[in-house]
CSV table of C-alpha atoms and ligand atoms in Angstrom, one decimal:
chain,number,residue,atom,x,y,z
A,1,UNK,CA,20.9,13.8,38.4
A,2,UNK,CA,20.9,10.9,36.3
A,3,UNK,CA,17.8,9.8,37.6
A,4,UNK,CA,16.1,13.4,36.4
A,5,UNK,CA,18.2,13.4,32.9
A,6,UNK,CA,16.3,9.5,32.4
A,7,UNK,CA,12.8,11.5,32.9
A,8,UNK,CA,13.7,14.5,31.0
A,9,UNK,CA,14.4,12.1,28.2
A,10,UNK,CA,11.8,9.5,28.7
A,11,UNK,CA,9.6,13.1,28.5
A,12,UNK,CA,11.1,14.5,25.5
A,13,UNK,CA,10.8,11.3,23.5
A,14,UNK,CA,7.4,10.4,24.6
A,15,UNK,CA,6.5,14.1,24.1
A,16,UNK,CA,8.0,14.0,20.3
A,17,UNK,CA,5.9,10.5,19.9
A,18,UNK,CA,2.8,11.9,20.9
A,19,UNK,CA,3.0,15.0,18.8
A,20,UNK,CA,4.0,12.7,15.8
A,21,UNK,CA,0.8,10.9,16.5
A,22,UNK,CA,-1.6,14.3,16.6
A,23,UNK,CA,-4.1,13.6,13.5
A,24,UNK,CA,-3.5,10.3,12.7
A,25,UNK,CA,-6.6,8.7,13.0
A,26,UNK,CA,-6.5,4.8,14.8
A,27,UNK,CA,-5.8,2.0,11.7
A,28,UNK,CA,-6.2,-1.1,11.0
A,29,UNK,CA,-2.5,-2.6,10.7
A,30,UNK,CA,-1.7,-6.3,10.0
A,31,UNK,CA,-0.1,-7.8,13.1
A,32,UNK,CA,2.1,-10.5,13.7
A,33,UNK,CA,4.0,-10.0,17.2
A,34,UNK,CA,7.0,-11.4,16.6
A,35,UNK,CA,9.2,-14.3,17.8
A,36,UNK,CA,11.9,-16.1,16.5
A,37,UNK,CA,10.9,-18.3,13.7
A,38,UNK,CA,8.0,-16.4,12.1
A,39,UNK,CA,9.1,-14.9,9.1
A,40,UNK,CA,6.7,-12.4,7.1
A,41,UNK,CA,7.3,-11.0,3.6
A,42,UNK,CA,5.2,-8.3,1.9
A,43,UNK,CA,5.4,-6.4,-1.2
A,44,UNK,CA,3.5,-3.5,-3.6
A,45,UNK,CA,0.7,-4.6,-6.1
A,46,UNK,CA,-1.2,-7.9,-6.7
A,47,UNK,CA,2.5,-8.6,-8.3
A,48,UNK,CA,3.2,-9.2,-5.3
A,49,UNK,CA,1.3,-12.1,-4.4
A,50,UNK,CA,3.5,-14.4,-6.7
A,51,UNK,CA,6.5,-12.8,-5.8
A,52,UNK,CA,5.9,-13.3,-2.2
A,53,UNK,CA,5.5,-17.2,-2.6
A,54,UNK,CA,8.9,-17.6,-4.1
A,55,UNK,CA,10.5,-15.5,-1.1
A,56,UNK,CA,8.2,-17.3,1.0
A,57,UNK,CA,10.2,-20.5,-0.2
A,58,UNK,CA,13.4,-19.3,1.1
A,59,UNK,CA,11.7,-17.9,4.6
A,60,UNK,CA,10.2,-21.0,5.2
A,61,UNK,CA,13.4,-22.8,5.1
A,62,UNK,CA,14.9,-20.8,7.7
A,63,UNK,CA,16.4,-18.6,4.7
A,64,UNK,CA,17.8,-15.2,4.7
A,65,UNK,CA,15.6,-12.2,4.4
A,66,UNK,CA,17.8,-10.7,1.7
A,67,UNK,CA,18.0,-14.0,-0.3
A,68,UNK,CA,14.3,-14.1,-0.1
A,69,UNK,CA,13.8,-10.2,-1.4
A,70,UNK,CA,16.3,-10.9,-4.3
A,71,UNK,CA,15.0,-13.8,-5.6
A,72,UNK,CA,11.1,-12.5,-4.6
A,73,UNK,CA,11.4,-9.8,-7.1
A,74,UNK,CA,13.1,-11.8,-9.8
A,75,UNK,CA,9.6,-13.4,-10.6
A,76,UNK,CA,8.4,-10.1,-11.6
A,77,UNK,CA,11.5,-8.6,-13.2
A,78,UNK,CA,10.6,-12.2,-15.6
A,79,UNK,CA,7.1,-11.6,-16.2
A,80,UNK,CA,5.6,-9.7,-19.2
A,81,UNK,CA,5.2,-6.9,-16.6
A,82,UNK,CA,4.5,-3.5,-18.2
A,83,UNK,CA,7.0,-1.6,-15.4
A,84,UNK,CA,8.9,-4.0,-14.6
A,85,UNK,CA,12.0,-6.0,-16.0
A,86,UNK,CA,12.6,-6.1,-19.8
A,87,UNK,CA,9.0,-6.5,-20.8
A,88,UNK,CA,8.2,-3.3,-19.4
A,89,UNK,CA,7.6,0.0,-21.7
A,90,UNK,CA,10.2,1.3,-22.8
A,91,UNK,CA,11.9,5.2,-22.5
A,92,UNK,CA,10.6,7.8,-25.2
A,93,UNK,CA,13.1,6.8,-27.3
A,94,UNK,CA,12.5,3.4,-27.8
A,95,UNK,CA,14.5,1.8,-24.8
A,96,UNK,CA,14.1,-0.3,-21.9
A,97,UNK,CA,16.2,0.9,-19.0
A,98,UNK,CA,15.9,-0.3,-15.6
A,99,UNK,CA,16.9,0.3,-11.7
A,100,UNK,CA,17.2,-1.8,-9.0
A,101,UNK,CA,18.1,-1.7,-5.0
A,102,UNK,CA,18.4,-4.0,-2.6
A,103,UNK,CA,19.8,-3.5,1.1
A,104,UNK,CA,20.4,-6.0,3.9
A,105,UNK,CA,19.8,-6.3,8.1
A,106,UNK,CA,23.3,-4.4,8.4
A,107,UNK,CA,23.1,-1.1,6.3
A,108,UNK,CA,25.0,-3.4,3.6
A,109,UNK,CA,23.0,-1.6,-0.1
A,110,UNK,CA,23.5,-1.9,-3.7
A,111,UNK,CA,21.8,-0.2,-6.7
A,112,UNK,CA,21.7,-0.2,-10.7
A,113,UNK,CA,20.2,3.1,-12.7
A,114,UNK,CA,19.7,3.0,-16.4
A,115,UNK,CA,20.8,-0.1,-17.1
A,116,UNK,CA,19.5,-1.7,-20.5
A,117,UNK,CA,19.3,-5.6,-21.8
A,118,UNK,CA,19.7,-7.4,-18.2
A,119,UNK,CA,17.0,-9.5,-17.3
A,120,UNK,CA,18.0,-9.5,-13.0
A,121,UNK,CA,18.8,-6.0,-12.1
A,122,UNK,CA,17.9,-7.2,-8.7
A,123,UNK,CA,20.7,-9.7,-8.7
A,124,UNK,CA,23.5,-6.6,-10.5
A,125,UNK,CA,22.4,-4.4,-7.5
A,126,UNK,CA,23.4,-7.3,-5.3
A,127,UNK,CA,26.7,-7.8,-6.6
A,128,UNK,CA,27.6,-4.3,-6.4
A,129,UNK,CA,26.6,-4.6,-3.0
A,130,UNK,CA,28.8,-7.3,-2.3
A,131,UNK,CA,31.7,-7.7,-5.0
A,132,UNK,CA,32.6,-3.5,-5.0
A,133,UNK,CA,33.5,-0.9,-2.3
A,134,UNK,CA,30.4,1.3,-4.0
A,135,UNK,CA,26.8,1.5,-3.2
A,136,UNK,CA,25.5,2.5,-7.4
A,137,UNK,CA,27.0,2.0,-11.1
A,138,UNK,CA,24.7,3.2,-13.6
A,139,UNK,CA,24.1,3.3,-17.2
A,140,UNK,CA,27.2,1.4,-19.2
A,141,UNK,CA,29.1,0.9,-16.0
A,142,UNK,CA,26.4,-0.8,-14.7
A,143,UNK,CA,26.0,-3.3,-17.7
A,144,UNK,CA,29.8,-3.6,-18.4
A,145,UNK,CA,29.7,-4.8,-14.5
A,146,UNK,CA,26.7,-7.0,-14.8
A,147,UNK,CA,29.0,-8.5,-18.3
A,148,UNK,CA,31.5,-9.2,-15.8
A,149,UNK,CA,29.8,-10.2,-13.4
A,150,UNK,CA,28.7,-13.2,-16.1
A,151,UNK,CA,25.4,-11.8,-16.8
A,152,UNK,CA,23.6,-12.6,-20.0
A,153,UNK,CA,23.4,-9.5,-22.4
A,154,UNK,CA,19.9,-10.0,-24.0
A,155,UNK,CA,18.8,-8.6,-27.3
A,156,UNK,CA,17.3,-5.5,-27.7
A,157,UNK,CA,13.9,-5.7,-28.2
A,158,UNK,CA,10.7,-4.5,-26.6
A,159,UNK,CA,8.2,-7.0,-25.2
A,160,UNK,CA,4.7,-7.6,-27.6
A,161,UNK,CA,2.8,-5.7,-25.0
A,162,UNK,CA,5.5,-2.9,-24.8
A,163,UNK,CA,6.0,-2.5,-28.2
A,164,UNK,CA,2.0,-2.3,-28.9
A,165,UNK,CA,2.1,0.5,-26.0
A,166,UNK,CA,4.9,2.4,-27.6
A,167,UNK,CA,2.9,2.8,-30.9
A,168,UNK,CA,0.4,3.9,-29.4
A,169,UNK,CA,2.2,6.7,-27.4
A,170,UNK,CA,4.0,7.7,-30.3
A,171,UNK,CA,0.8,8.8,-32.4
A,172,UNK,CA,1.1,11.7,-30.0
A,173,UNK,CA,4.4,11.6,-28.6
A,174,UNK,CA,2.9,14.0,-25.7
A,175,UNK,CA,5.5,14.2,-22.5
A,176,UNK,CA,3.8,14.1,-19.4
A,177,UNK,CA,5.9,12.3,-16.9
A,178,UNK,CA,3.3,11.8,-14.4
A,179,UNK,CA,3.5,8.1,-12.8
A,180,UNK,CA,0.4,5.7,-13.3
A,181,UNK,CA,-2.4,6.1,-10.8
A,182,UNK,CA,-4.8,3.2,-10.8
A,183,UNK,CA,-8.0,4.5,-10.1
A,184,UNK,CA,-7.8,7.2,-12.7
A,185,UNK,CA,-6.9,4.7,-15.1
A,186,UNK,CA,-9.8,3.0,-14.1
A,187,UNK,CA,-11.9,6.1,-14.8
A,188,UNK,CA,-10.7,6.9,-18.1
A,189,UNK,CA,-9.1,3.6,-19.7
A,190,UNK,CA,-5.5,3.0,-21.6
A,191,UNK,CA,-5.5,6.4,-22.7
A,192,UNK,CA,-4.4,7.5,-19.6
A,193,UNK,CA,-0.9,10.0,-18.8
A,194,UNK,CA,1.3,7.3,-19.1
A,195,UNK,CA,-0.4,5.6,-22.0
A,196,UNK,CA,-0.7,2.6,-20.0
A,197,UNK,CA,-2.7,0.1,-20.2
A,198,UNK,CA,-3.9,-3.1,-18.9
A,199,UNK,CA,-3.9,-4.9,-15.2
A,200,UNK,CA,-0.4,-5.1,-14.9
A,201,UNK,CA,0.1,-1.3,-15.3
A,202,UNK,CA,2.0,-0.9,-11.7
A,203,UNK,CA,5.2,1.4,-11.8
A,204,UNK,CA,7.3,-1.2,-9.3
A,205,UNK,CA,7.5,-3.8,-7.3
A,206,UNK,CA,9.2,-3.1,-3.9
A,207,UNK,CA,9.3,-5.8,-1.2
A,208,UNK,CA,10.5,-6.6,2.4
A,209,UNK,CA,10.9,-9.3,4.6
A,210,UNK,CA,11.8,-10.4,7.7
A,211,UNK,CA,13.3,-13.9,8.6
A,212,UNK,CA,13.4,-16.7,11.1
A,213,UNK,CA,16.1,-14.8,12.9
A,214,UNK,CA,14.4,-11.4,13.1
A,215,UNK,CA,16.6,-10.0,10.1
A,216,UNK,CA,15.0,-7.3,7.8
A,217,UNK,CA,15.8,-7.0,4.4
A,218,UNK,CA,14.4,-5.1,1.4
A,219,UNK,CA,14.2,-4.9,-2.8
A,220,UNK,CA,13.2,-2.3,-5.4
A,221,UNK,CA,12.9,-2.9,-9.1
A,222,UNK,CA,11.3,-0.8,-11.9
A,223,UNK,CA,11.6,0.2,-15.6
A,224,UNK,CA,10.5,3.5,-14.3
A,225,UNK,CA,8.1,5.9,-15.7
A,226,UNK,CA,6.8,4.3,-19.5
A,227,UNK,CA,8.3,6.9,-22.2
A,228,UNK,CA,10.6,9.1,-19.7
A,229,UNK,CA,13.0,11.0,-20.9
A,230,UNK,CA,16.1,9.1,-21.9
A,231,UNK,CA,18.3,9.2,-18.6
A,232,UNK,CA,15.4,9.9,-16.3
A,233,UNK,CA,15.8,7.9,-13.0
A,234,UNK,CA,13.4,7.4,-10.3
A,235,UNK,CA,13.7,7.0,-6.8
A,236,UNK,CA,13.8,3.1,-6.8
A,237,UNK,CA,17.3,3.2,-6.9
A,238,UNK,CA,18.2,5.3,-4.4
A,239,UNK,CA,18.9,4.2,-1.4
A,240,UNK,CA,16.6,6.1,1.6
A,241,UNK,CA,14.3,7.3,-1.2
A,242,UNK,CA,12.8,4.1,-2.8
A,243,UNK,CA,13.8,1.6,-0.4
A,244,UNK,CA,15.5,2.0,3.3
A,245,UNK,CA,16.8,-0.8,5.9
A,246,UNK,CA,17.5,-0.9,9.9
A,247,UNK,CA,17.7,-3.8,11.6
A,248,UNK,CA,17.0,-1.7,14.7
A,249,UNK,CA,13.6,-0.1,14.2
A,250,UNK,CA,12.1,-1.3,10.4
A,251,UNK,CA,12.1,-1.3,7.3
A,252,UNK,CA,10.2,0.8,3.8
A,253,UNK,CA,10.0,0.2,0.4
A,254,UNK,CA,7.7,2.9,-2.1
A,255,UNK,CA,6.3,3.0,-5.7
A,256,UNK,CA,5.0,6.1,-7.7
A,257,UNK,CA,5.9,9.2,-8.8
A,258,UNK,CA,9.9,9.2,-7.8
A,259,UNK,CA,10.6,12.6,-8.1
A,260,UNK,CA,8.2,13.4,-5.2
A,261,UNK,CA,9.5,10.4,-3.3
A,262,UNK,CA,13.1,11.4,-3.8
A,263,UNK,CA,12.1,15.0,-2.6
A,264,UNK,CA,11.1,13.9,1.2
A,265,UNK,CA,13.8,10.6,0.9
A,266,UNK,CA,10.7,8.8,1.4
A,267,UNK,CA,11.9,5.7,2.7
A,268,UNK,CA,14.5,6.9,5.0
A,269,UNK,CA,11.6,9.2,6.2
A,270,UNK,CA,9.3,6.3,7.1
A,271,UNK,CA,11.7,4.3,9.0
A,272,UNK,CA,12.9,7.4,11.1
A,273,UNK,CA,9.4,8.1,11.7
A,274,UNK,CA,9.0,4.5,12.9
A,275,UNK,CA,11.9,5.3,15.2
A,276,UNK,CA,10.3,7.9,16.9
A,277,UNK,CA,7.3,5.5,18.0
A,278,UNK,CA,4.5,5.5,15.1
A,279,UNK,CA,3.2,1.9,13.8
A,280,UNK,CA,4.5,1.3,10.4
A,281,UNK,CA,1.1,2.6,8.9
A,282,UNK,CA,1.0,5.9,10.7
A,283,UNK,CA,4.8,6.4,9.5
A,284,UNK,CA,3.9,6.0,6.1
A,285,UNK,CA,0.7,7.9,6.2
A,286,UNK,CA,3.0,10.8,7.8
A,287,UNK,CA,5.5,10.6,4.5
A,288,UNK,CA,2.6,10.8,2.3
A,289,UNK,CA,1.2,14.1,4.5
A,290,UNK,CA,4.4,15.4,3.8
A,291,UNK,CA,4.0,14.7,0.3
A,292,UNK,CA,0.7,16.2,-0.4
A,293,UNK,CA,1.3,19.3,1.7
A,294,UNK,CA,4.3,20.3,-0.9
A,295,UNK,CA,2.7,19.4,-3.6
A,296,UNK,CA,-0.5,21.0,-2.7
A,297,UNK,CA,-3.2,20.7,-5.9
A,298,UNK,CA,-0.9,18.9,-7.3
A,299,UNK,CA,-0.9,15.9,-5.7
A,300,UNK,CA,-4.1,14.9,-6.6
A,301,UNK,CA,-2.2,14.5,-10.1
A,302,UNK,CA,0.4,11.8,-9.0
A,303,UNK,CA,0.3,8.7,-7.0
A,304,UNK,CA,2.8,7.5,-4.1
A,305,UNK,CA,2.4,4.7,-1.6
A,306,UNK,CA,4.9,3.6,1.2
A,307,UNK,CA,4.7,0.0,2.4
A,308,UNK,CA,6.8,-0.3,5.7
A,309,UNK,CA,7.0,-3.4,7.8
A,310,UNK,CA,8.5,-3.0,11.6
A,311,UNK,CA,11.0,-5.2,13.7
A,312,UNK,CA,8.2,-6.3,15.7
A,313,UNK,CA,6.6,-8.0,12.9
A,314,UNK,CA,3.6,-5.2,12.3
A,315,UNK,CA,3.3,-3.6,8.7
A,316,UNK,CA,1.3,-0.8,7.1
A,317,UNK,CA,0.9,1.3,3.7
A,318,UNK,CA,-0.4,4.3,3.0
A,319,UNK,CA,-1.0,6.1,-0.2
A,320,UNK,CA,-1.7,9.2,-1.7
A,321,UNK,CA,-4.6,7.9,-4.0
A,322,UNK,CA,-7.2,4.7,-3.7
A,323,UNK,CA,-6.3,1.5,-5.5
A,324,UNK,CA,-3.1,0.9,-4.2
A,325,UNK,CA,-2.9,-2.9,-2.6
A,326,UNK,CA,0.0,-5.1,-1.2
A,327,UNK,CA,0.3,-8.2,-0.7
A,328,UNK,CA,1.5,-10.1,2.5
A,329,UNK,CA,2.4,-13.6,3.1
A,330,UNK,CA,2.5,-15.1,7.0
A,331,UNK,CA,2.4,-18.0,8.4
A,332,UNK,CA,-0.6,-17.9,8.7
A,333,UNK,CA,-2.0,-16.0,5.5
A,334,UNK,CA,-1.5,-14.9,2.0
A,335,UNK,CA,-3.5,-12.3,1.0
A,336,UNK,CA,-3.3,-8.5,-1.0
A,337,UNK,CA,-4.5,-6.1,1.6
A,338,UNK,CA,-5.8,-2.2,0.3
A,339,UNK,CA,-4.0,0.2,1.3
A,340,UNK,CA,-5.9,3.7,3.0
A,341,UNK,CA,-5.5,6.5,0.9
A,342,UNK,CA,-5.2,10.1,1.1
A,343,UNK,CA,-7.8,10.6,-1.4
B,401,LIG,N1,8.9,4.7,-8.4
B,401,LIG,C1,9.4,4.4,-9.7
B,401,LIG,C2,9.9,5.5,-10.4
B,401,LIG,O1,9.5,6.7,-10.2
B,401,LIG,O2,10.8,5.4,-11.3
């Protein structure tokens, strides 16, 4: 009997893989098999080429995965970056509010939402990870914390770049809060949903790595949607939406349009996809299916894309529209890859 109850299993599971696979075409995935001592990072946007050396740093000297994600993203939460850290446009009323995750090899997560005038949102989400018995503080809570926590409180002001975008947006004042989607904004210029502009004008930078010891980690940070309504929070802070850790199977990190992302707990989604037996780029073009089959015409209107990276080393992305790229950093290479596309 036991014998029989292995097959019926071994069936079942291989049955459930194969059906997950049905119309995924074959795709070209980047591939390191891994063994002990060859770390990978990779992370959304051409961002993410900088902020992969400086976890790189850390990987390379046999550091932890979840060191390398903090201090990865904390290049970009510095940078003049339009969605990202307190350059970044601000809400519709005038403010700069950001959210932050981060989650470790053993289901350990933190997150900030809302939180205003913190440079490292990254580094608040990992101390309520590892100084509280909670997983989120938001909003006042979260910067009281962060004050606590020694944190500089920085002034209020928006960035050149932000501030220059905000006047412009406020000549109409028109709500749409649709996410960025680059090759639209290629088509038609700054004057674009978001009222965007500019080569930096990527929503977040998510990133995930995996270290010497075969430990995955992962980081999300964002300002969010530029001109949201005050309060609005994407999916980047929430844990199994924007970003989603285990040790056991993989690991996914998204950018884009939250709301939709939050709707299908797009991470959490890839990674139990990956469970099941897709690569890490069939997993996330799966998610996005998902995504465009609710939204249906509307979903050539927003943009999503999944980057997931498995415990063997292999990652993949997928996304609903062209133009998305990530960056990966080996051993062996350094390079932003282009992500396949829905559209
Ligand atoms: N993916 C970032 C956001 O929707 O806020």
């Amino acid at each position: 009997m036991p014998g029989r109850r292995k097959f019926l299993q071994t069936s079942l599971f291989g049955g459930i893989a194969v059906l997950l696979r049905k119309n995924i075409s074959p795709l070209t995935e980047v591939e390191q098999p891994f063994t002990k001592g060859n770390p990978i990072v990779i992370s959304t946007w051409n961002t993410g080429l900088e902020a992969n050396k400086a976890a790189w740093k850390i990987l390379v000297a046999n550091g932890r995965a979840l060191d390398a994600v903090e201090e990865g993203v904390k290049v970009t939460e510095t940078s003049l970056n339009c969605c990202v850290g307190l350059g970044a446009n601000p809400d519709r009323d005038g403010f700069v509010t950001l959210d932050a995750s981060i989650m470790d090899e053993s289901f350990n997560c933190g997150s900030v939402a809302f939180l205003e005038r913190i440079m490292h949102p990254i580094s608040v989400a990992r101390r309520v990870m590892e100084k509280t018995p909670h997983v989120m503080l938001v909003g006042s809570g979260a910067q009281q914390f962060a004050i606590a926590e020694g944190f500089p409180i920085e002034e209020q002001k928006l960035s050149p770049d932000a501030h220059k975008n905000y006047e412009q947006w406020l000549k109409t004042s028109e709500y749409k809060p649709v996410i960025n989607i680059e090759n639209l904004q290629k088509t038609h210029g700054p004057s674009t949903p978001t009222g965007q502009s500019g080569e930096f004008n990527h929503d977040t930078i998510g990133m995930l790595a995996m270290d010497a010891n075969g430990n995955l980690s992962g980081s999300c940070t964002t300002s969010g949607m530029g001109f949201k309504m005050r309060g609005r929070v994407g999916d980047s802070p929430i844990i199994g939406a924007g970003l989603f850790v285990d040790n056991s199977v993989g690991a996914c990190v998204a950018t884009g349009q939250g709301e939709d992302i939050i709707r299908i707990s797009g991470s959490h989604t890839v990674v139990e996809l990956m469970r099941h037996g897709l690569s890490p780029q069939e997993a996330c073009k799966k998610a996005i299916e998902r995504i465009v089959k609710i939204k249906k015409a509307k979903a050539k209107e927003i943009q999503v894309a999944f980057i997931a990276l498995n415990n063997k080393g292999q990652v993949g992305a997928f996304a609903i529209h062209k133009e998305f790229d990530y960056a990966v950093h080996t051993n062996t290479e350094e390079k932003l890859i282009k992500s396949p596309s829905w559209f």
